[in-house]
PDB file of C-alpha atoms and ligand atoms in Angstrom:
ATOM      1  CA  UNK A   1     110.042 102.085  79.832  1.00 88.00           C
ATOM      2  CA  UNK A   2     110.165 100.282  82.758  1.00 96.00           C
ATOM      3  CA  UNK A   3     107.742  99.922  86.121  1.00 98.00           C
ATOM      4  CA  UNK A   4     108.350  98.985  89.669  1.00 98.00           C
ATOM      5  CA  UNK A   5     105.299  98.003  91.307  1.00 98.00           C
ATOM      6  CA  UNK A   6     105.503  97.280  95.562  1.00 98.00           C
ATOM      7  CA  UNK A   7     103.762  94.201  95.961  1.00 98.00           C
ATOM      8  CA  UNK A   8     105.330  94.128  99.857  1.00 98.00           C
ATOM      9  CA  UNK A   9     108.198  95.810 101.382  1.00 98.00           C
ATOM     10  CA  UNK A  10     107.931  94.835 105.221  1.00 98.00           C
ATOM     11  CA  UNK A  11     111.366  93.721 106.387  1.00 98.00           C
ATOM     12  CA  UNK A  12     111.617  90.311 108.475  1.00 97.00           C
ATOM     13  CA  UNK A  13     107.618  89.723 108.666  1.00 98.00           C
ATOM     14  CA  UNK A  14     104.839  90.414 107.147  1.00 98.00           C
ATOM     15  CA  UNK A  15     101.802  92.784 108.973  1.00 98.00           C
ATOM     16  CA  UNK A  16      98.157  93.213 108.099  1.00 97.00           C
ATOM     17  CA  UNK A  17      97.943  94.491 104.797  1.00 95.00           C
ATOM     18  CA  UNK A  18     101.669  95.003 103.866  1.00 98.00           C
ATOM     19  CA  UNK A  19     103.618  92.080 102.824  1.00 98.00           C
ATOM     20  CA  UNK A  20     107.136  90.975 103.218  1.00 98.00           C
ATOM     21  CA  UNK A  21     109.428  91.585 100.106  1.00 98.00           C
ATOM     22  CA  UNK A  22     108.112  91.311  96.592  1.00 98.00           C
ATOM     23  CA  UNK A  23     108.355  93.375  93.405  1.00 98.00           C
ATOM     24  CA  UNK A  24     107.242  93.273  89.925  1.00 98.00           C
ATOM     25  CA  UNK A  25     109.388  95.190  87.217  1.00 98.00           C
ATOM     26  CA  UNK A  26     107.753  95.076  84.038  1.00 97.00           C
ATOM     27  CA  UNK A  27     109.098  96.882  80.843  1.00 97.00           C
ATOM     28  CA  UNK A  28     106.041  96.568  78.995  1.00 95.00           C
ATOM     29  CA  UNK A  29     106.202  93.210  77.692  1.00 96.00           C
ATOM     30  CA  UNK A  30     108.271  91.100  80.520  1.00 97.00           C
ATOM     31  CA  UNK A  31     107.007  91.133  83.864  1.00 98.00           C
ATOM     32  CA  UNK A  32     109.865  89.828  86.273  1.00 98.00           C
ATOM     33  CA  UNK A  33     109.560  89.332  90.161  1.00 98.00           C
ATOM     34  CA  UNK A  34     112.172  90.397  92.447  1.00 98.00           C
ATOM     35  CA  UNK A  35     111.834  88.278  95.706  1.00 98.00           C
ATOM     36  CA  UNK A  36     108.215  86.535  97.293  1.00 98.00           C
ATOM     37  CA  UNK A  37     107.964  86.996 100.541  1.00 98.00           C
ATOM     38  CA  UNK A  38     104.914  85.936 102.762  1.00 98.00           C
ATOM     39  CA  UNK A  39     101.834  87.763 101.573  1.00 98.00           C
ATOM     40  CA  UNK A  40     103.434  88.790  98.021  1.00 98.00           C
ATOM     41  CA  UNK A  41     101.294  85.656  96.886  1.00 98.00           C
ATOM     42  CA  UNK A  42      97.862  87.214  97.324  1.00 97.00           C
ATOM     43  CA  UNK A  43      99.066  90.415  96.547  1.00 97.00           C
ATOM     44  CA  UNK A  44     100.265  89.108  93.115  1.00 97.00           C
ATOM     45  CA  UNK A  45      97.134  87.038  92.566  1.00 96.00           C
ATOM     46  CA  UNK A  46      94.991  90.355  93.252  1.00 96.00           C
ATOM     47  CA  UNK A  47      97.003  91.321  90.252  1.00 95.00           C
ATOM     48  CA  UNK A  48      96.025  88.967  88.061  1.00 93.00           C
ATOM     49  CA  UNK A  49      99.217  88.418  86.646  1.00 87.00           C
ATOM     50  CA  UNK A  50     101.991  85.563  86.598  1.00 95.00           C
ATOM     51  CA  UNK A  51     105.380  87.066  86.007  1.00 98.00           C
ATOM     52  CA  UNK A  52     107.526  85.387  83.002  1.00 98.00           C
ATOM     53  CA  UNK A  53     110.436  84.961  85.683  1.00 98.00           C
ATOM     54  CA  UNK A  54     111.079  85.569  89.470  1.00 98.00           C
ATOM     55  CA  UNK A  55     114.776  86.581  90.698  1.00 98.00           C
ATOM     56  CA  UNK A  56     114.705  85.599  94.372  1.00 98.00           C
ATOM     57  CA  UNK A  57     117.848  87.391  96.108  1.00 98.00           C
ATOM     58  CA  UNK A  58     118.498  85.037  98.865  1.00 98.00           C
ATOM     59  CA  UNK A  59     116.958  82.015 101.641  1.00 97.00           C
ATOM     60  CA  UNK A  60     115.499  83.732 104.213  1.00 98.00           C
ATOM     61  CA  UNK A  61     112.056  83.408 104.786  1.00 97.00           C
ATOM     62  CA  UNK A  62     110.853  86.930 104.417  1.00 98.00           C
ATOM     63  CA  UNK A  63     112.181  87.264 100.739  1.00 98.00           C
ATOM     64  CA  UNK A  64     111.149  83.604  99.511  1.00 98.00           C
ATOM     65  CA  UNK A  65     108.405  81.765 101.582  1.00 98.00           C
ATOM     66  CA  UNK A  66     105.367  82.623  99.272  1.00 98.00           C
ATOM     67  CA  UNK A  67     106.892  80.374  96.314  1.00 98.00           C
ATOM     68  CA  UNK A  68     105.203  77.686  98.287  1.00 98.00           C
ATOM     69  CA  UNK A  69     102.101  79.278  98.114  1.00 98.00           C
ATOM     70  CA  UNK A  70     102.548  80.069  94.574  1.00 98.00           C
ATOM     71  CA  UNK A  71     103.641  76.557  93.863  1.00 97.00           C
ATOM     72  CA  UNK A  72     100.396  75.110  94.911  1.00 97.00           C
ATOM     73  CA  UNK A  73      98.637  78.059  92.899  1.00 97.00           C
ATOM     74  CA  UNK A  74     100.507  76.487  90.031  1.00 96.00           C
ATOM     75  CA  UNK A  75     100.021  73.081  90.619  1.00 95.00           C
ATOM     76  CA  UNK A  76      96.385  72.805  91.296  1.00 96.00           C
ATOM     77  CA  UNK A  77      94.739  75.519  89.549  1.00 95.00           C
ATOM     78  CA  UNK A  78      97.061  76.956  86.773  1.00 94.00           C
ATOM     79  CA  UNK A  79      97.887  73.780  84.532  1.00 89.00           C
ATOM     80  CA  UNK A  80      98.624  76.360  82.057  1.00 92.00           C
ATOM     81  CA  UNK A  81     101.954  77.408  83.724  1.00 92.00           C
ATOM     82  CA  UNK A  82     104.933  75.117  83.636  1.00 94.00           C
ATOM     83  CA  UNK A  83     108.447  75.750  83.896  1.00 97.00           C
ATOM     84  CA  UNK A  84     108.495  79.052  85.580  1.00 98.00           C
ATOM     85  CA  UNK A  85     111.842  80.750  85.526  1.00 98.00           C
ATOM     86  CA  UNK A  86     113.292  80.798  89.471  1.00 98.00           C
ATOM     87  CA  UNK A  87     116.527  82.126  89.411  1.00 98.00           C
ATOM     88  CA  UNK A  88     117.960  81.964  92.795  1.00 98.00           C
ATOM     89  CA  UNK A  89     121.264  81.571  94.736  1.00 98.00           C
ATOM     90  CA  UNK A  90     122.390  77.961  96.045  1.00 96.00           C
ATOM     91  CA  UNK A  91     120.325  76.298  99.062  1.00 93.00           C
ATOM     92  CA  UNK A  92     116.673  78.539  98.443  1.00 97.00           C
ATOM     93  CA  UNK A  93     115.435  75.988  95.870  1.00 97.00           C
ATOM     94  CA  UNK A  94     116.406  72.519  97.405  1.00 96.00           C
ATOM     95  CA  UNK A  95     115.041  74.197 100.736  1.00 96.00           C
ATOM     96  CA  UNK A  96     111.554  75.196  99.594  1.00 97.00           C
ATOM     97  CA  UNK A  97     111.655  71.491  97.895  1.00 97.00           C
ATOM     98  CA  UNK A  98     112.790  69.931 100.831  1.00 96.00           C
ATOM     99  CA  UNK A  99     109.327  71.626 102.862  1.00 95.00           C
ATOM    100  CA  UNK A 100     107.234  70.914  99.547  1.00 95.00           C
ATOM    101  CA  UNK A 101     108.445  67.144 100.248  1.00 94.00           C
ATOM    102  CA  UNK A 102     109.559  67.308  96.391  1.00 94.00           C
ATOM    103  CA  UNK A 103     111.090  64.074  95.615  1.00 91.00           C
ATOM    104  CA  UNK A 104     112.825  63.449  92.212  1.00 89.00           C
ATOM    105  CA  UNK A 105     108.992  63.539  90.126  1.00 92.00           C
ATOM    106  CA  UNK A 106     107.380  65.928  92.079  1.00 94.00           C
ATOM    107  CA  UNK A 107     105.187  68.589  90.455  1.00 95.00           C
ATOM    108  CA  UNK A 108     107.224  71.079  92.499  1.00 96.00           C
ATOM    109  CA  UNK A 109     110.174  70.345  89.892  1.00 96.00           C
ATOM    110  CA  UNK A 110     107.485  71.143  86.779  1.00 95.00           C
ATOM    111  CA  UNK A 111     106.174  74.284  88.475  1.00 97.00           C
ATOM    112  CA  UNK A 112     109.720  75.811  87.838  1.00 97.00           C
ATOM    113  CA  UNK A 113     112.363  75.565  86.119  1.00 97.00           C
ATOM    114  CA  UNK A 114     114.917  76.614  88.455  1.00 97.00           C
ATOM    115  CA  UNK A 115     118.894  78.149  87.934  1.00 98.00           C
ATOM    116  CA  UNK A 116     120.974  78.846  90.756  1.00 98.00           C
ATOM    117  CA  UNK A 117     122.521  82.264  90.138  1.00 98.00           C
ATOM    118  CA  UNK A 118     125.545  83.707  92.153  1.00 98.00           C
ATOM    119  CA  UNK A 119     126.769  87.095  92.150  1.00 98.00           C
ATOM    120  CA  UNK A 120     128.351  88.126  88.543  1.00 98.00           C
ATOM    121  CA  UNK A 121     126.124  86.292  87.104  1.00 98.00           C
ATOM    122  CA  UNK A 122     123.911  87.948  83.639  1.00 98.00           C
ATOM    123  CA  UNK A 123     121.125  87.004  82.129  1.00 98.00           C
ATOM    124  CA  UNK A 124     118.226  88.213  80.444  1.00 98.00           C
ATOM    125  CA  UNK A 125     114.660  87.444  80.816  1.00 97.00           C
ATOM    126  CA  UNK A 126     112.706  89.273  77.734  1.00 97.00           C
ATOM    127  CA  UNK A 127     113.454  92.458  77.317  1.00 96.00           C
ATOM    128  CA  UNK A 128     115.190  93.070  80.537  1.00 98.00           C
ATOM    129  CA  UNK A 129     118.491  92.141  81.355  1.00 98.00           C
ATOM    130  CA  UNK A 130     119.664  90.761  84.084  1.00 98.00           C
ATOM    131  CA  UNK A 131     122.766  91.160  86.290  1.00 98.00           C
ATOM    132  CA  UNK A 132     123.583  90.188  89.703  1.00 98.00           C
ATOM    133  CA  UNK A 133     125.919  91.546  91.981  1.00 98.00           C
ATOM    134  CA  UNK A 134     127.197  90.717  95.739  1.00 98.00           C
ATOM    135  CA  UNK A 135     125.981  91.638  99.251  1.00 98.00           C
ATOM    136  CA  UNK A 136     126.836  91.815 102.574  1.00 97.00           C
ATOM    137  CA  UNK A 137     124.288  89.016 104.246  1.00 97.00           C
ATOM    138  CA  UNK A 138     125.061  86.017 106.483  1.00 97.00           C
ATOM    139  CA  UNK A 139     124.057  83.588 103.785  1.00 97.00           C
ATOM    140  CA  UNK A 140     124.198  83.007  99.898  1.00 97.00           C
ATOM    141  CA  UNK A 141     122.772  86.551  98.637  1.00 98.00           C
ATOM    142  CA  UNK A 142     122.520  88.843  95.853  1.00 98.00           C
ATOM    143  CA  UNK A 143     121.544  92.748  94.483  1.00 98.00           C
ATOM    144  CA  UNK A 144     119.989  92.675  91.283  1.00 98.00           C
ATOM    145  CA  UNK A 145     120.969  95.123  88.734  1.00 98.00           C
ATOM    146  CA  UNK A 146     117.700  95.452  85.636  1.00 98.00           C
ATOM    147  CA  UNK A 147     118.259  97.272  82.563  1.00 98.00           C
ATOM    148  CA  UNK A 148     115.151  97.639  80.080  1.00 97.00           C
ATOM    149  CA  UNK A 149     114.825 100.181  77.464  1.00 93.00           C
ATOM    150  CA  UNK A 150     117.446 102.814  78.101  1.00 95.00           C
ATOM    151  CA  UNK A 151     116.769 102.741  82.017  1.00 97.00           C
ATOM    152  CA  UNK A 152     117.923 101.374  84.777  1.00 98.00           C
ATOM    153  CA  UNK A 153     116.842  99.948  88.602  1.00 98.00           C
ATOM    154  CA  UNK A 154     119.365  98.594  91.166  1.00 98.00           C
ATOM    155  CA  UNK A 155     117.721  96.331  93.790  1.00 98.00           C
ATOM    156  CA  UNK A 156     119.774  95.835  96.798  1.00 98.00           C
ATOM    157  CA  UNK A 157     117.941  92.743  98.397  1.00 98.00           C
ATOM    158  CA  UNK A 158     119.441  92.295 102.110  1.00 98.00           C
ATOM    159  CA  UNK A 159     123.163  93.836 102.595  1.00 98.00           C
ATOM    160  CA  UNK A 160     125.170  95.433 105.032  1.00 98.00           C
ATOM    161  CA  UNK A 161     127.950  97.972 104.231  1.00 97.00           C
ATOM    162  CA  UNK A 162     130.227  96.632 101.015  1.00 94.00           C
ATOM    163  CA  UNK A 163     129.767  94.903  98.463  1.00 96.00           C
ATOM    164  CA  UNK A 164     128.637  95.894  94.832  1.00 97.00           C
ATOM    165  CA  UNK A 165     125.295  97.552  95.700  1.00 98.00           C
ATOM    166  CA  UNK A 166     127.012 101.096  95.168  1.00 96.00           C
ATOM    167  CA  UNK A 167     129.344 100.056  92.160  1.00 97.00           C
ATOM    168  CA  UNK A 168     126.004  98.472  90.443  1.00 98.00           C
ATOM    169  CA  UNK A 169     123.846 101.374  91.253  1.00 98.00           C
ATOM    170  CA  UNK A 170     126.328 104.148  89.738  1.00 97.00           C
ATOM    171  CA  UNK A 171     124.293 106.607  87.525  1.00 94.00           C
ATOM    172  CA  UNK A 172     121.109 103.897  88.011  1.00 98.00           C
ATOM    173  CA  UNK A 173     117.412 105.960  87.253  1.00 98.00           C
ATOM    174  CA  UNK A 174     116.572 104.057  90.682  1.00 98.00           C
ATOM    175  CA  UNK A 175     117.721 102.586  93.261  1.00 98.00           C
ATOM    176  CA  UNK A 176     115.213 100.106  95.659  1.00 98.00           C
ATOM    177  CA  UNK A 177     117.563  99.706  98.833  1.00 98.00           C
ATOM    178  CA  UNK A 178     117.225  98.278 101.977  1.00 98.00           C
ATOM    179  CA  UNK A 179     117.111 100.397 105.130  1.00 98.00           C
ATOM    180  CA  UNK A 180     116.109  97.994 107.543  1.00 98.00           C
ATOM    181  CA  UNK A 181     117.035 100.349 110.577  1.00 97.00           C
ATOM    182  CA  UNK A 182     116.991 104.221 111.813  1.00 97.00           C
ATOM    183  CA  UNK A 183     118.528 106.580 113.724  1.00 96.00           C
ATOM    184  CA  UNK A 184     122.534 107.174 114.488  1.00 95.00           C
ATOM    185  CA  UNK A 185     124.680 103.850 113.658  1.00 95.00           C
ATOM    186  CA  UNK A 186     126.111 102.343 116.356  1.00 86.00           C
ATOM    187  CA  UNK A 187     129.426 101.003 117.166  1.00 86.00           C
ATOM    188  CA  UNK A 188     128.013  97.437 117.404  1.00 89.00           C
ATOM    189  CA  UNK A 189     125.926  97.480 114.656  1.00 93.00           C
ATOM    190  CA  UNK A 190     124.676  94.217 113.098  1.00 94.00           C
ATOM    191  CA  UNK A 191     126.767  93.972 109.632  1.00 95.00           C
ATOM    192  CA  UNK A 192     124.498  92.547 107.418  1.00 97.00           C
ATOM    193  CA  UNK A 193     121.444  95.367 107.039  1.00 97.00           C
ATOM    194  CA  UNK A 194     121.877  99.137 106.269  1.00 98.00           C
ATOM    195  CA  UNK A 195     120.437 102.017 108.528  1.00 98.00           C
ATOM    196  CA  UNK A 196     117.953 104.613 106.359  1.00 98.00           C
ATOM    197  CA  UNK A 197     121.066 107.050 106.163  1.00 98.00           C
ATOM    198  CA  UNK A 198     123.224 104.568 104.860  1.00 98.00           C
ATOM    199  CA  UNK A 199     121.014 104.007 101.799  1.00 98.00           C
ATOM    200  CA  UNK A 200     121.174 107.671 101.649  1.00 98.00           C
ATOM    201  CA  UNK A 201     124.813 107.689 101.155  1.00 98.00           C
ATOM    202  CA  UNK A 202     124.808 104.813  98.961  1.00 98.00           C
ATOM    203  CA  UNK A 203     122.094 106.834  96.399  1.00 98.00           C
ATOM    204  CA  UNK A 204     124.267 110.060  96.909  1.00 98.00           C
ATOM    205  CA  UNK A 205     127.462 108.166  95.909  1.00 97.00           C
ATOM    206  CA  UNK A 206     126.533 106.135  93.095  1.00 98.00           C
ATOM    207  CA  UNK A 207     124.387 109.434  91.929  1.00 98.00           C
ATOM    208  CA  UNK A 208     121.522 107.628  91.185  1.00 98.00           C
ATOM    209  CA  UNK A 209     118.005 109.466  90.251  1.00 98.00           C
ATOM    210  CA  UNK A 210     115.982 108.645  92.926  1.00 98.00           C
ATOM    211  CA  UNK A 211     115.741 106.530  96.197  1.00 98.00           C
ATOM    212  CA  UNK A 212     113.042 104.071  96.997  1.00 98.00           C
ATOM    213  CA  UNK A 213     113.509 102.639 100.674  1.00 98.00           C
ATOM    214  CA  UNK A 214     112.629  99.261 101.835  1.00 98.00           C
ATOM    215  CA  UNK A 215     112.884  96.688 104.185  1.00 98.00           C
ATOM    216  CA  UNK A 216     111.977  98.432 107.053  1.00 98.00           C
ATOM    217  CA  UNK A 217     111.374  97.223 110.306  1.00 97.00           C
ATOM    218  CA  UNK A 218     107.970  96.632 110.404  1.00 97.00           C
ATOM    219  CA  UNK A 219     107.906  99.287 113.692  1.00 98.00           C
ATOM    220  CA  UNK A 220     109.459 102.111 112.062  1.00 98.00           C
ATOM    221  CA  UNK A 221     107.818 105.310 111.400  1.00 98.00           C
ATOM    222  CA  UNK A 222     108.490 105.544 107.632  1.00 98.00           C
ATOM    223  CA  UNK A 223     108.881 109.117 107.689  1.00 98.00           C
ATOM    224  CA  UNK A 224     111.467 109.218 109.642  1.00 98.00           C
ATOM    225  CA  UNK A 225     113.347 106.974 106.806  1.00 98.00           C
ATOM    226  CA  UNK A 226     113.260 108.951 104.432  1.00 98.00           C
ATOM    227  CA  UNK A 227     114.171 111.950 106.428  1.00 98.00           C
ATOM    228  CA  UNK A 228     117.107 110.498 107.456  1.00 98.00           C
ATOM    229  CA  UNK A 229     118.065 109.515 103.762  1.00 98.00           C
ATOM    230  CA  UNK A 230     117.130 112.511 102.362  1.00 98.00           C
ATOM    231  CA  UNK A 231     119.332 114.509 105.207  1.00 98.00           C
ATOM    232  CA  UNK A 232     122.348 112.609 102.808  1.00 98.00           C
ATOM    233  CA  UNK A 233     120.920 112.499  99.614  1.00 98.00           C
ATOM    234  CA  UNK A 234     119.951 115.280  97.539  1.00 97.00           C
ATOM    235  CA  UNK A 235     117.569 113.362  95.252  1.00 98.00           C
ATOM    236  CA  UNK A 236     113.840 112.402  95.851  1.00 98.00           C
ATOM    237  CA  UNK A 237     113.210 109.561  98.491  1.00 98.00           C
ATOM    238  CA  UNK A 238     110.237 107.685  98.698  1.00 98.00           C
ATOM    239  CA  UNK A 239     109.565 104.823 100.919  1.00 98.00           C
ATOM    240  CA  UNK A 240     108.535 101.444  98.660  1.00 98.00           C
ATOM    241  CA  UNK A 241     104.704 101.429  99.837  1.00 98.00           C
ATOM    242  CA  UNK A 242     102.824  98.048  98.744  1.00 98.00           C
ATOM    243  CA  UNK A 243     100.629  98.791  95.853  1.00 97.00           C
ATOM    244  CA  UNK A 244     102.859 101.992  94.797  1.00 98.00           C
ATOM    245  CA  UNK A 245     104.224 101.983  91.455  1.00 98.00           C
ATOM    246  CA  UNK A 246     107.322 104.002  90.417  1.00 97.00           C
ATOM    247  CA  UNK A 247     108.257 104.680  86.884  1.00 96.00           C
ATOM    248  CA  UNK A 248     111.790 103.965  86.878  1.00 96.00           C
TER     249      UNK A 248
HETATM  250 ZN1   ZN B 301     117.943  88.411 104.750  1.00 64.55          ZN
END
């Protein structure tokens, strides 16, 4: 088996209550975080639970900033916890070291024990494997592919059109993708997010099992997501609400 859980899903900034981008997948025995976006921290702590690793997908601040939070967390009250697996493309680690003013001894560098991951890149972390795949976004970026007992979930993190997010999601039980705007897409589009029915037509080519939609802008009407998705895609759609958790 394996289990999403929605820990945030707001794209670009985080509003009362719902969170920027976080995830826990957790097949039962691994529990692995997909990004940690500003008010995934308290979310997760609600929870209870620290995840054996955390996949962030890329630098920007609405899919990373709570590490810092979760660093201090770590540091002060969870002596327990060293060494926690960050796997994360080039320049989001030294960054969030730089701001935690992480010099060569720092506790910042015995909180985690960080890899920096670029697209094609496998791994496995428990029982779930691992692989990563390439985006569309202005800086270093990737989708994460999970495969845990028989089933699989595609995460697209932050892409545009291309790259492998619909070659990595073919046949995939679910696919968690990124529909940061609505409505018709325009002719000057901004190339490195997807519009709601262009995560439809990624779900109905790959033929995945079912859509989950997120990274919206935090303004959008949901429903009107997933209708526009759904108008291209045959399967269910769902829009990634925090505290909602999927069976993949
Ligand atoms: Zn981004």
């Amino acid at each position: 088996m394996m289990r999403l859980t929605v820990l945030g899903s707001n794209g670009t900034y985080p509003t009362p209550g719902r969170p920027a981008s976080g995830y826990l997948v957790d097949d039962g025995d691994t529990v692995l975080m997909l990004d940690c976006g500003p008010g995934t921290f308290p979310a997760l702590l609600a929870r209870g639970e620290i995840p054996d690793a955390i996949v962030v997908t890329h630098r920007h601040g609405d899919h990373c900033l709570d590490l810092l939070s979760l660093f201090n967390y770590l540091r002060f009250d969870r002596a327990d916890v060293r060494g926690l697996p960050l796997y994360a493309p080039d320049g989001v680690y030294r960054r969030l070291a730089d701001f935690a003013g992480a010099g060569d001894e720092h506790a910042f560098h015995r909180a985690f024990d960080h890899r920096t991951v670029a697209p094609g890149d496998r791994f496995e972390v428990g029982g779930i494997a691992v692989g990563l795949g390439a985006v569309a976004h202005p800086v270093p970026a990737v989708c994460v592919g999970l495969t845990a007992g028989g089933r699989r979930l595609l995460y697209s993190g932050d892409t545009g059109p291309g790259g492998d997010v619909a070659v990595m999601a073919s046949g995939a039980d679910l696919l968690l993708c990124e529909a940061t705007h609505q409505g018709p897409v325009s002719g000057d589009r901004y190339p490195y997010h997807l519009y709601a029915s262009e995560a439809g037509q990624v779900a109905a080519s790959a033929g995945v099992g079912r859509l989950v939609l997120t990274h919206l802008g935090p303004t959008l009407d949901p429903a009107v997501s997933i209708a526009e998705a759904a108008a291209v895609f045959n399967g269910p759609v769902a829009h990634a609400e925090p505290g909602m958790e999927v069976d993949v």
